[in-house]
Coordinates of C-alpha atoms in Angstrom, one line a residue:
Chain A
M1 CA -0.1 0.2 0.1
I2 CA 2.2 2.7 0.7
A3 CA 4.8 1.3 -2.5
R4 CA 1.5 1.5 -4.2
A5 CA 0.6 5.8 -3.3
F6 CA 4.1 7.4 -3.9
S7 CA 5.7 5.3 -6.2
A8 CA 3.6 8.4 -8.8
L9 CA 6.2 10.5 -6.4
A10 CA 9.6 10.9 -7.0
L11 CA 10.8 11.2 -3.2
A12 CA 11.9 7.0 -2.7
A13 CA 14.6 7.7 -5.2
G14 CA 15.8 11.5 -3.7
L15 CA 17.3 8.9 -1.1
T16 CA 20.6 9.2 -2.3
V17 CA 21.3 10.2 1.0
A18 CA 25.3 10.6 -0.7
A19 CA 25.2 13.5 -2.5
C20 CA 23.6 15.2 0.3
E21 CA 24.0 18.0 2.3
R22 CA 23.3 20.6 5.4
V23 CA 20.1 23.1 4.0
D24 CA 22.0 25.9 6.1
V25 CA 18.8 27.9 8.0
A26 CA 19.7 31.0 8.3
V27 CA 20.0 33.4 6.1
Q28 CA 23.9 34.5 5.7
N29 CA 25.7 30.7 6.0
E30 CA 23.3 30.3 2.0
G31 CA 25.6 32.1 0.6
K32 CA 28.2 28.4 1.8
N33 CA 26.3 26.4 -0.6
A34 CA 27.0 28.7 -3.3
G35 CA 28.4 25.9 -6.7
G36 CA 28.5 23.0 -3.6
G37 CA 26.2 19.4 -3.1
L38 CA 22.4 21.1 -3.8
T39 CA 23.4 21.7 -7.4
A40 CA 23.7 17.7 -7.9
G41 CA 21.0 16.3 -9.2
S42 CA 19.4 20.2 -9.9
E43 CA 17.2 20.3 -12.3
S44 CA 17.6 24.2 -12.3
G45 CA 20.7 23.7 -12.1
G46 CA 20.6 26.7 -9.0
G47 CA 21.5 25.2 -5.8
S48 CA 22.3 27.8 -3.8
S49 CA 19.7 30.4 -5.1
L50 CA 17.1 28.4 -4.3
L51 CA 18.2 28.9 0.0
A52 CA 18.2 32.3 -1.0
G53 CA 14.9 33.7 -1.3
N54 CA 15.1 32.8 -5.1
G55 CA 17.9 33.9 -6.1
Q56 CA 18.5 37.4 -5.1
A57 CA 20.6 36.5 -2.0
S58 CA 20.1 40.1 -0.2
A59 CA 21.0 40.5 3.4
G60 CA 17.1 40.8 5.3
A61 CA 15.8 38.2 2.5
P62 CA 14.0 34.5 4.2
S63 CA 15.4 31.6 4.4
L64 CA 14.5 28.5 3.2
I65 CA 13.7 27.6 6.6
E66 CA 11.6 31.0 7.0
R67 CA 9.6 30.9 3.3
I68 CA 8.2 27.2 4.4
A69 CA 6.9 28.4 8.2
D70 CA 4.7 31.2 6.5
S71 CA 4.3 29.5 3.5
R72 CA 0.6 28.4 4.5
R73 CA -0.3 32.1 6.1
N74 CA 1.3 34.2 2.9
V75 CA 0.6 31.7 0.0
A76 CA -2.7 32.5 -1.3
F77 CA -3.4 28.7 -3.2
V78 CA -6.0 25.8 -4.6
G79 CA -5.0 21.4 -4.8
V80 CA -6.4 18.5 -4.8
R81 CA -4.3 16.1 -2.6
R82 CA -3.8 12.2 -1.6
I83 CA -3.3 11.7 2.0
E84 CA -2.3 9.1 4.5
S85 CA -2.1 8.1 8.0
H86 CA -0.7 5.8 9.3
Y87 CA -0.5 3.5 13.4
V88 CA 0.5 0.5 15.4
E89 CA -1.8 0.5 18.8
S90 CA 0.2 -0.9 21.1
G91 CA -1.8 -3.2 23.9
G92 CA -4.8 -5.3 22.5
N93 CA -4.2 -6.8 19.4
G94 CA -1.4 -4.2 18.5
A95 CA -3.4 -3.8 14.8
A96 CA -1.8 -1.2 12.4
H97 CA -4.0 1.2 11.0
Q98 CA -4.6 2.9 8.0
L99 CA -6.5 6.2 6.4
S100 CA -5.9 7.1 2.9
L101 CA -8.0 9.9 2.2
R102 CA -8.1 12.6 -0.9
E103 CA -9.0 16.5 0.1
R104 CA -9.3 19.9 -1.3
V105 CA -7.1 21.8 0.4
S106 CA -7.5 25.7 0.1
A107 CA -5.6 29.0 1.6
D108 CA -6.5 32.6 0.6
G109 CA -2.9 34.1 1.8
H110 CA -3.9 35.5 5.4
G111 CA -4.3 33.1 6.8
G112 CA -7.7 32.1 6.3
F113 CA -7.9 28.0 5.6
A114 CA -10.5 24.8 4.4
I115 CA -9.3 21.6 3.6
E116 CA -12.7 19.0 2.2
A117 CA -12.2 15.8 2.7
L118 CA -13.6 14.3 -1.5
D119 CA -13.3 11.0 -0.9
V120 CA -11.8 7.7 0.8
L121 CA -9.1 6.1 -1.0
D122 CA -8.4 3.4 1.4
P123 CA -9.7 1.1 3.3
Q124 CA -13.2 0.2 0.9
M125 CA -16.6 0.6 2.7
S126 CA -19.6 1.2 3.3
T127 CA -21.3 4.2 1.5
H128 CA -22.9 4.7 4.6
D129 CA -19.6 5.2 5.5
R130 CA -17.3 6.6 3.8
D131 CA -20.4 9.8 4.3
L132 CA -19.8 9.4 7.9
L133 CA -16.0 9.9 7.3
L134 CA -15.6 12.4 5.1
S135 CA -18.0 14.5 7.4
L136 CA -16.2 14.5 9.9
Q137 CA -13.1 15.0 8.2
S138 CA -14.7 18.7 7.4
I139 CA -15.3 18.4 11.9
R140 CA -11.7 18.3 11.5
Q141 CA -10.0 20.1 9.3
G142 CA -9.5 22.8 11.9
M143 CA -6.8 20.1 13.8
N144 CA -5.6 18.6 10.5
W145 CA -4.4 22.3 9.3
R146 CA -2.8 22.0 13.1
Y147 CA -1.9 18.8 13.9
R148 CA -1.8 16.5 11.2
D149 CA 0.4 18.5 8.0
F150 CA 3.8 19.5 8.0
A151 CA 4.5 22.3 9.0
I152 CA 7.4 24.6 10.2
Q153 CA 5.7 25.8 13.3
D154 CA 8.2 27.9 14.9
P155 CA 11.8 28.6 12.4
E156 CA 14.0 29.9 16.4
L157 CA 13.0 25.8 17.7
F158 CA 13.4 24.3 14.0
E159 CA 17.9 25.4 14.1
Q160 CA 18.0 24.2 17.3
N161 CA 16.3 20.6 16.3
Y162 CA 16.3 20.0 13.8
T163 CA 18.6 19.3 10.4
A164 CA 17.3 20.3 7.4
T165 CA 19.7 18.4 4.4
A166 CA 18.8 18.8 0.5
T167 CA 18.9 15.0 -0.7
G168 CA 20.7 16.8 -4.3
A169 CA 17.0 16.0 -5.9
N170 CA 15.1 17.9 -7.4
V171 CA 11.0 15.8 -7.9
V172 CA 8.4 17.6 -9.8
I173 CA 4.8 17.8 -7.7
A174 CA 1.9 18.7 -9.8
G175 CA 3.5 20.4 -12.3
V176 CA 6.5 22.2 -9.4
T177 CA 9.6 21.6 -9.5
C178 CA 10.4 20.5 -6.1
L179 CA 13.5 20.9 -4.1
E180 CA 13.7 17.6 -1.9
L181 CA 15.0 17.9 1.7
R182 CA 15.6 15.2 4.3
I183 CA 14.0 16.8 7.8
E184 CA 15.1 14.7 11.2
R185 CA 16.4 15.8 15.0
I186 CA 19.2 16.8 15.4
D187 CA 19.5 14.2 18.7
Q188 CA 18.3 11.0 16.4
S189 CA 15.2 10.9 18.4
G190 CA 11.4 11.4 17.4
T191 CA 10.2 10.7 13.4
L192 CA 12.2 11.6 10.0
H193 CA 10.1 13.4 7.2
M194 CA 10.8 13.9 3.8
V195 CA 9.2 17.1 1.9
A196 CA 9.1 18.1 -1.8
V197 CA 9.4 21.8 -1.2
D198 CA 8.8 24.0 -3.6
S199 CA 11.2 26.6 -3.6
T200 CA 9.6 29.6 -4.3
T201 CA 6.3 29.9 -2.2
G202 CA 8.1 28.1 0.6
L203 CA 4.9 25.2 0.0
V204 CA 5.0 21.9 1.1
L205 CA 4.0 19.7 -1.7
A206 CA 4.7 16.6 -0.4
S207 CA 5.8 14.8 2.7
R208 CA 6.3 11.4 4.7
E209 CA 6.9 10.5 7.7
T210 CA 8.6 7.0 9.1
T211 CA 9.2 6.0 12.4
L212 CA 13.7 5.9 12.6
D213 CA 13.3 1.5 12.2
G214 CA 11.0 2.9 9.1
Q215 CA 7.4 2.5 9.7
P216 CA 5.0 4.6 7.8
V217 CA 3.6 7.5 9.5
S218 CA 1.8 9.8 7.2
Q219 CA 2.6 11.1 3.8
M220 CA 1.2 13.6 2.0
V221 CA 1.0 14.2 -2.0
F222 CA 0.2 17.3 -3.5
E223 CA -2.5 16.2 -7.1
S224 CA -3.0 19.5 -8.9
L225 CA -2.5 22.9 -7.4
Q226 CA -3.5 26.7 -8.2
L227 CA -2.0 29.6 -6.7
A228 CA -3.3 32.5 -6.7
P229 CA -6.5 31.1 -7.9
D230 CA -10.2 31.8 -7.8
L231 CA -11.5 31.6 -3.6
S232 CA -14.2 33.1 -3.8
G233 CA -16.7 29.0 -4.4
V234 CA -14.4 27.8 -1.4
V235 CA -16.1 27.4 2.0
W236 CA -13.1 28.4 5.2
H237 CA -13.4 26.9 8.3
Q238 CA -14.7 28.3 10.6
R239 CA -14.4 26.9 14.7
T240 CA -16.5 25.0 16.2
N241 CA -14.7 23.3 18.8
Q242 CA -15.0 26.4 21.7
E243 CA -11.0 26.7 22.0
I244 CA -9.9 30.0 23.3
A245 CA -6.6 31.5 23.4
L246 CA -4.8 31.8 27.0
P247 CA -1.6 35.0 27.3
I248 CA 1.9 32.4 27.1
T249 CA 2.4 33.9 30.5
G250 CA 0.7 35.3 33.7
D251 CA -2.2 34.8 36.0
V252 CA -4.9 32.7 34.0
T253 CA -7.2 31.4 36.5
A254 CA -9.7 33.9 36.1
Q255 CA -10.4 32.0 32.5
L256 CA -10.2 28.6 33.2
G257 CA -11.8 28.6 37.3
F258 CA -8.3 26.9 38.6
E259 CA -4.7 27.8 38.8
P260 CA -3.4 26.0 35.4
L261 CA -0.5 23.9 35.8
S262 CA 2.2 23.1 34.3
P263 CA 5.2 21.1 34.1
R264 CA 9.1 21.5 35.2
F265 CA 10.3 18.7 33.1
L266 CA 9.5 18.0 28.8
P267 CA 11.1 16.1 26.5
S268 CA 14.3 17.7 25.2
G269 CA 14.1 21.0 22.8
Y270 CA 10.4 21.2 23.8
Q271 CA 9.2 24.9 24.4
L272 CA 6.3 26.0 24.8
I273 CA 4.3 27.9 22.1
E274 CA 0.2 27.8 23.1
R275 CA -1.3 27.5 25.8
A276 CA -5.9 27.6 25.8
R277 CA -8.5 26.8 27.3
I278 CA -11.2 24.5 26.3
Q279 CA -13.8 22.0 27.3
H280 CA -14.1 18.7 26.9
P281 CA -17.0 17.6 24.5
M282 CA -18.3 14.8 27.4
D283 CA -18.8 17.8 30.6
Q284 CA -18.5 20.8 29.4
T285 CA -16.2 21.3 32.3
P286 CA -12.7 23.9 31.5
W287 CA -9.4 21.9 30.1
A288 CA -6.4 24.2 30.2
K289 CA -4.0 23.1 26.5
L290 CA -0.5 23.8 27.0
T291 CA 1.1 22.9 23.0
Y292 CA 4.7 22.7 23.0
S293 CA 7.4 22.0 20.0
D294 CA 10.0 21.7 18.5
G295 CA 10.0 22.8 15.8
V296 CA 7.8 20.9 13.7
D297 CA 6.5 17.8 16.2
S298 CA 3.5 18.4 18.8
L299 CA 3.7 18.0 22.2
F300 CA 0.5 18.3 24.7
F301 CA -0.1 19.0 28.2
L302 CA -4.0 19.7 29.5
H303 CA -4.8 19.6 32.7
G304 CA -8.8 19.5 33.4
G305 CA -8.6 21.2 37.1
P306 CA -9.8 19.8 40.4
L307 CA -11.0 16.8 40.9
L308 CA -15.4 16.8 41.3
A309 CA -18.2 14.2 41.6
G310 CA -17.7 11.9 38.9
N311 CA -15.9 14.8 37.1
G312 CA -13.6 12.5 36.5
V313 CA -10.4 11.2 33.6
S314 CA -12.4 7.9 32.1
S315 CA -10.7 5.1 31.2
G316 CA -13.4 2.5 29.7
T317 CA -15.2 0.3 32.3
P318 CA -13.7 0.5 35.3
A319 CA -12.9 4.6 35.6
I320 CA -9.9 5.1 36.7
Q321 CA -8.3 5.2 40.0
A322 CA -6.7 7.5 42.1
D323 CA -3.1 8.5 41.1
L324 CA -3.9 5.7 38.9
V325 CA -2.4 6.5 35.3
V326 CA -3.5 5.3 32.0
V327 CA -1.2 5.0 29.5
A328 CA -2.0 4.0 25.6
E329 CA -0.1 4.1 22.4
A330 CA -0.6 4.5 19.2
E331 CA 2.5 4.5 17.5
P332 CA 4.7 6.9 16.8
W333 CA 3.0 8.7 19.7
T334 CA 1.9 8.1 23.2
V335 CA -0.6 9.5 25.5
A336 CA -0.7 8.7 29.0
Q337 CA -4.0 10.1 31.0
G338 CA -5.1 10.3 34.5
N339 CA -6.6 11.9 37.7
L340 CA -3.4 12.9 39.9
H341 CA -3.3 13.5 43.6
G342 CA -6.6 15.2 42.8
Q343 CA -5.8 17.2 39.6
R344 CA -7.4 16.1 35.5
V345 CA -4.3 15.7 33.1
I346 CA -4.1 13.7 30.0
A347 CA -0.7 14.6 27.9
M348 CA 0.2 13.2 24.6
G349 CA 3.0 13.4 22.9
K350 CA 5.7 12.0 19.9
V351 CA 8.1 11.1 22.4
G352 CA 8.7 8.2 24.4
E353 CA 6.4 6.9 27.9
S354 CA 8.7 7.3 30.6
S355 CA 9.6 10.6 29.2
L356 CA 5.7 11.3 29.4
L357 CA 5.7 10.0 32.2
D358 CA 8.4 12.1 34.1
L359 CA 6.4 14.9 32.4
L360 CA 3.6 13.8 34.9
R361 CA 5.6 14.4 37.7
S362 CA 7.1 17.0 37.0
A363 CA 3.5 19.4 36.5
F364 CA 3.2 18.7 40.6
P365 CA 5.1 20.0 43.9
Chain B
M1 CA -7.6 39.5 -1.2
T2 CA -10.1 39.4 1.0
R3 CA -13.4 37.1 1.5
P4 CA -16.4 38.1 -0.3
A5 CA -18.9 39.0 2.4
A6 CA -22.1 37.6 0.6
S7 CA -20.3 36.4 -2.8
P8 CA -23.1 34.9 -5.6
C9 CA -21.7 31.4 -5.0
D10 CA -23.2 32.2 -0.9
L11 CA -26.4 33.3 -2.1
F12 CA -27.2 30.5 -4.9
R13 CA -26.1 28.0 -2.3
R14 CA -28.8 28.9 0.7
G15 CA -31.3 28.7 -2.4
L16 CA -30.0 25.6 -2.9
L17 CA -30.0 24.9 0.7
E18 CA -33.9 23.1 0.9
Q19 CA -32.8 21.6 -1.1
V20 CA -29.9 18.7 0.2
R21 CA -32.1 16.0 1.5
P22 CA -30.7 12.4 3.0
T23 CA -33.4 11.1 0.1
A24 CA -32.4 10.2 -3.6
A25 CA -35.1 11.4 -5.1
S26 CA -34.2 16.0 -4.1
S27 CA -31.3 15.4 -4.2
A28 CA -31.4 13.9 -8.2
D29 CA -34.2 17.2 -8.6
A30 CA -31.4 19.4 -7.1
A31 CA -28.7 17.7 -9.5
A32 CA -30.9 18.5 -12.3
S33 CA -31.0 22.1 -12.0
P34 CA -28.1 23.8 -13.5
F35 CA -25.8 25.0 -10.5
H36 CA -23.5 28.8 -10.6
C37 CA -20.3 27.1 -10.9
D38 CA -18.3 23.9 -10.3
A39 CA -17.4 24.9 -7.2
C40 CA -20.7 25.4 -5.7
R41 CA -21.6 21.6 -7.8
D42 CA -18.9 20.9 -5.3
W43 CA -20.5 22.5 -2.2
F44 CA -23.5 21.0 -3.4
A45 CA -22.0 16.8 -3.5
S46 CA -20.4 17.9 -0.2
A47 CA -23.6 19.2 2.0
R48 CA -26.5 16.7 -0.2
R49 CA -22.7 13.6 1.3
H50 CA -22.9 15.3 4.9
A51 CA -27.2 15.1 4.5
A52 CA -27.2 11.8 3.5
A53 CA -24.4 10.6 6.7
L54 CA -26.2 12.7 9.6
G55 CA -28.9 11.1 7.8
G56 CA -28.8 7.3 8.0
L57 CA -27.2 7.6 12.3
T58 CA -28.7 5.0 14.2
R59 CA -30.9 7.2 16.8
M60 CA -29.9 6.4 20.6
S61 CA -33.7 6.4 21.3
V62 CA -34.1 5.2 24.6
E63 CA -30.7 4.9 26.3
F64 CA -29.9 9.2 24.5
D65 CA -33.9 10.3 25.4
G66 CA -33.0 9.1 29.5
R67 CA -30.1 10.7 29.8
V68 CA -31.6 13.9 28.1
V69 CA -34.1 13.7 30.5
A70 CA -32.3 13.1 33.6
E71 CA -29.8 16.2 33.1
L72 CA -33.1 18.5 32.4
N73 CA -34.5 16.7 36.1
A74 CA -34.8 19.1 38.9
G75 CA -32.0 17.1 41.1
R76 CA -29.6 17.5 38.6
R77 CA -29.9 20.9 37.7
Q78 CA -29.4 21.4 41.4
D79 CA -26.2 19.7 41.2
R80 CA -25.0 21.5 38.6
A81 CA -26.0 24.5 39.8
V82 CA -23.9 23.2 42.8
A83 CA -21.2 22.3 40.7
A84 CA -21.8 25.6 39.1
L85 CA -21.1 28.0 42.0
R86 CA -18.3 24.9 43.1
W87 CA -16.2 26.6 40.0
M88 CA -16.6 30.9 40.6
R89 CA -13.6 32.3 41.5
R90 CA -13.0 33.0 45.4
R91 CA -13.1 37.3 45.0
E92 CA -10.5 38.9 47.3
V93 CA -11.2 40.8 49.5
P94 CA -11.7 44.8 49.5
L95 CA -8.8 46.1 50.6
E96 CA -10.6 49.2 51.8
L97 CA -12.9 46.5 53.6
D98 CA -10.4 44.5 55.3
V99 CA -9.9 47.5 57.1
L100 CA -12.9 48.8 58.1
V101 CA -13.8 45.6 59.8
R102 CA -10.3 46.1 61.6
Q103 CA -11.2 49.2 62.5
E104 CA -14.7 47.2 64.1
L105 CA -13.3 44.7 65.7
R106 CA -10.7 46.6 67.5
R107 CA -13.6 49.3 69.0
A108 CA -15.8 46.7 70.1
S109 CA -12.6 45.0 72.0
L110 CA -12.1 48.2 73.6
A111 CA -15.6 48.1 74.2
A112 CA -15.0 44.9 75.5
D113 CA -11.5 45.9 77.9
F114 CA -14.4 49.7 79.2
D115 CA -17.0 46.9 80.5
S116 CA -15.2 45.4 82.8
G117 CA -14.8 42.1 80.7
E118 CA -18.0 41.6 78.6
D119 CA -17.5 39.9 75.6
A120 CA -18.3 42.0 73.2
I121 CA -17.0 41.5 70.1
G122 CA -19.1 37.8 70.0
Q123 CA -22.7 39.5 70.9
G124 CA -25.4 38.6 68.0
L125 CA -21.4 37.2 66.2
P126 CA -22.4 33.2 66.0
E127 CA -20.3 30.9 66.3
Q128 CA -18.3 29.8 63.4
S129 CA -16.8 26.0 63.0
A130 CA -13.7 25.3 60.5
P131 CA -15.6 24.9 57.5
A132 CA -15.7 21.5 55.9
E133 CA -13.3 21.9 53.1
L134 CA -10.3 22.8 55.9
D135 CA -10.8 19.6 57.7
R136 CA -10.7 18.1 54.6
R137 CA -7.8 19.6 53.3
V138 CA -6.4 18.9 57.1
A139 CA -7.1 15.6 56.9
A140 CA -5.0 14.6 53.5
E141 CA -2.4 16.1 54.5
F142 CA -2.5 14.3 57.5
L143 CA -2.6 11.1 55.8
A144 CA 0.3 12.5 52.9
A145 CA 2.1 13.3 55.7
A146 CA 2.0 9.5 56.4
L147 CA 2.2 8.3 53.2
A148 CA 5.7 9.3 52.6
G149 CA 7.1 8.3 55.3
G150 CA 7.3 11.9 57.4
G151 CA 5.9 14.5 54.1
R152 CA 5.3 17.6 54.7
P153 CA 7.7 18.7 57.4
L154 CA 5.1 20.8 59.6
K155 CA 7.3 21.7 62.1
G156 CA 8.7 23.7 59.1
L157 CA 6.0 26.2 58.8
P158 CA 6.5 29.2 59.5
R159 CA 4.2 30.0 63.2
L160 CA 1.9 33.2 62.6
S161 CA 1.6 35.7 64.9
V162 CA -1.9 36.3 66.9
P163 CA -4.3 38.5 66.6
A164 CA -4.7 41.0 69.1
E165 CA -8.0 40.4 68.0
L166 CA -8.2 37.0 68.2
D167 CA -6.4 37.1 71.4
A168 CA -9.0 39.4 73.3
R169 CA -12.2 36.7 72.0
V170 CA -9.6 33.9 73.9
G171 CA -8.8 36.0 76.7
A172 CA -12.1 37.6 77.3
D173 CA -13.8 33.2 76.8
L174 CA -12.0 32.3 79.3
R175 CA -11.9 34.6 81.4
R176 CA -16.4 34.8 81.6
Q177 CA -15.6 31.1 82.1
G178 CA -13.0 31.3 84.8
L179 CA -10.7 28.5 83.6
A180 CA -8.2 30.8 82.9
Q181 CA -5.6 28.9 84.9
D182 CA -7.4 25.3 85.4
V183 CA -7.5 24.4 81.7
P184 CA -4.3 21.4 79.8
L185 CA -4.8 22.7 76.6
R186 CA -1.8 22.1 75.6
R187 CA -1.4 18.3 76.5
W188 CA -5.2 18.3 75.3
L189 CA -3.3 19.2 71.6
V190 CA -0.5 17.7 71.5
A191 CA -2.6 14.3 73.3
A192 CA -5.2 14.6 70.2
A193 CA -2.7 14.9 67.6
A194 CA 0.1 11.9 68.7
L195 CA -3.6 9.8 68.2
L196 CA -4.4 11.1 65.0
T197 CA -0.5 10.3 64.1
V198 CA -1.2 7.0 65.1
A199 CA -4.1 6.6 63.9
A200 CA -3.4 7.7 60.1
L201 CA -0.2 6.0 60.2
G202 CA -1.4 2.5 61.2
A203 CA -4.0 2.8 58.6
M204 CA -1.9 3.1 56.0
W205 CA 0.5 0.0 57.0
Q206 CA -2.6 -1.5 56.6
A207 CA -3.0 -0.3 52.9
S208 CA 0.1 -0.6 52.0
E209 CA -0.2 -4.7 53.3
R210 CA -3.2 -5.2 51.8
T211 CA -2.0 -3.6 48.1
G212 CA 1.5 -4.4 47.8
R213 CA 2.2 -0.5 46.4
P214 CA 5.3 1.5 48.3
A215 CA 3.9 4.1 50.6
S216 CA 5.0 6.7 48.0
R217 CA 3.2 9.6 46.6
D218 CA 3.7 8.7 43.0
F219 CA 1.2 7.3 40.5
R220 CA 1.1 4.1 39.2
V221 CA 0.6 2.6 36.0
V222 CA -1.4 0.4 33.8
R223 CA -1.9 -0.4 29.8
A224 CA -4.8 1.0 27.8
A225 CA -6.1 -2.1 26.8
S226 CA -7.8 -0.4 23.7
L227 CA -7.3 3.5 22.3
S228 CA -11.2 3.3 22.2
D229 CA -10.5 3.8 25.7
L230 CA -9.2 5.9 26.6
D231 CA -11.3 9.9 28.0
P232 CA -13.1 11.9 25.7
M233 CA -10.8 14.4 25.4
A234 CA -7.6 12.9 24.5
R235 CA -8.8 10.8 22.0
G236 CA -10.3 13.2 20.2
L237 CA -7.2 15.2 20.2
L238 CA -5.1 12.1 19.2
S239 CA -7.8 11.0 16.7
A240 CA -6.6 14.9 15.4
Q241 CA -3.0 13.5 15.3
L242 CA -3.6 10.6 12.8
G243 CA -5.7 12.5 10.6
G244 CA -8.7 10.1 11.6
A245 CA -7.2 6.5 11.2
M246 CA -8.3 6.5 14.5
E247 CA -12.6 6.4 13.7
L248 CA -12.0 3.1 11.6
A249 CA -10.7 1.4 14.4
T250 CA -12.6 2.9 17.3
A251 CA -16.1 3.3 15.3
P252 CA -18.4 0.8 15.1
R253 CA -19.3 -1.0 12.1
A254 CA -22.4 -0.3 10.0
E255 CA -23.1 -4.2 11.0
D256 CA -22.6 -3.7 14.0
R257 CA -25.4 -0.5 13.9
R258 CA -28.1 -2.8 13.0

């Protein structure tokens, strides 16, 4: 399935690590690559210029990494793309699950976006199940945009934690010649990303994420792309989850009704990038949602405040007892949830169980 | 590029909404009519799909109706009101009020002294006991200290000075009852604390023996049998990270719903 889905791409051919060269994130370093390995196999023949504001290596021009980070907000486009998601459920039967679908994504270049699921490609299912899944995808489009799709969330954190290496291969995606990058954490943890980037706009037109031992996590490839399109018919995404952004520092007790816990231990490279107030989908109680990032991946700590009658974190039957943490894995994700020291807490991230448990422990005095 | 408030597409689609039915006949009628543009044609197909998905959902009639009734009955409303009150934030006392109360107490204290030891302060005021929440917290503190093998060093807590008003009230009360010199209050307190500590330690030792887990404030870790066992909050967020693939594994299949 994986081979079939990506057989149309030249991404696999681009895994010629021998020709790799580190992409310098900072603009001032880009000149060092002139005439270097980036030009090897490049159809444009201008490897160094790809990294410096579309051939203009002027000081202050955004680097390729910055263009990638900004592209989803600054570039208007409409495209149809194919998405694949995979995970392996640890525990239980350890089954592997995958979903492949086609969707249309639109962006207005000012932060507005829409993701409309068009069809389920795999697995086969009844018409009713297919319609239901597509409807659920439309509800989830905000989450997909923010968390599912590959994105550089913070260029500075990215530079601190990741290397981006040009493989030397250029691939054509939806008629656009793209630069292929291998993106991985410097400490060799986490997952590996192979991305194809339109160096002019910074749009990522194909991506493939795998675990370090080669298991597929997600794949995306544009099948068509229009830049500066007519957007008059697009139904833009509107928030549906009542999430309210909170200031990243300072006292937010008044907004939440309780003082949110704040973990003192974080996995290597992660920093707090967002705080928000969300509502529990069942009892409507307020929760604090703390989002951490290493530049690409997200890690979440959710705090539901003190335990009151019957509002504890649940885990099937029986309900979680006090001071008991339930851990679940959907590789590469790990989730830990529990009612600890009278507080409702949930943590999840693409990190190991021990890191997540240490994070939970550190949230309490 | 700005978003149009009401584009021709929007106006056209409003007219189409009436024809969005999860039935084949109305869909065929709408499909036969001319569309404003390709985007509107796609929108209608999508809207029809949503309608079909929603129309095909199995009604959880008995269980759901029961829950609605239970949520709306009078007793439940009271529970909700109590829960809402518990969530309310405690307001800080304005400084001016604090000052006024202190002044009032001081005046009353002086009046009591002037009236030859009459307890004017407490007159007309109901006897206050410690709130249940304080009792609960104190008990939890003792238990936690016992669990941690000493736990929080209570003796290290800073000793707070007694407010002059409290001193005056206690003194007046004791004078009135004539017990100022005879009550071995400290001795009673020491005995009570010792008894409580011994009882708490014994209870914790027994609990530890029964469960076989170490007496610490750490937590136990167990594995979820399935991702569907996760709390709805965790399940929703994880499902978003997995791009919807989780629904395939956790949602009941069509044949199961029938």
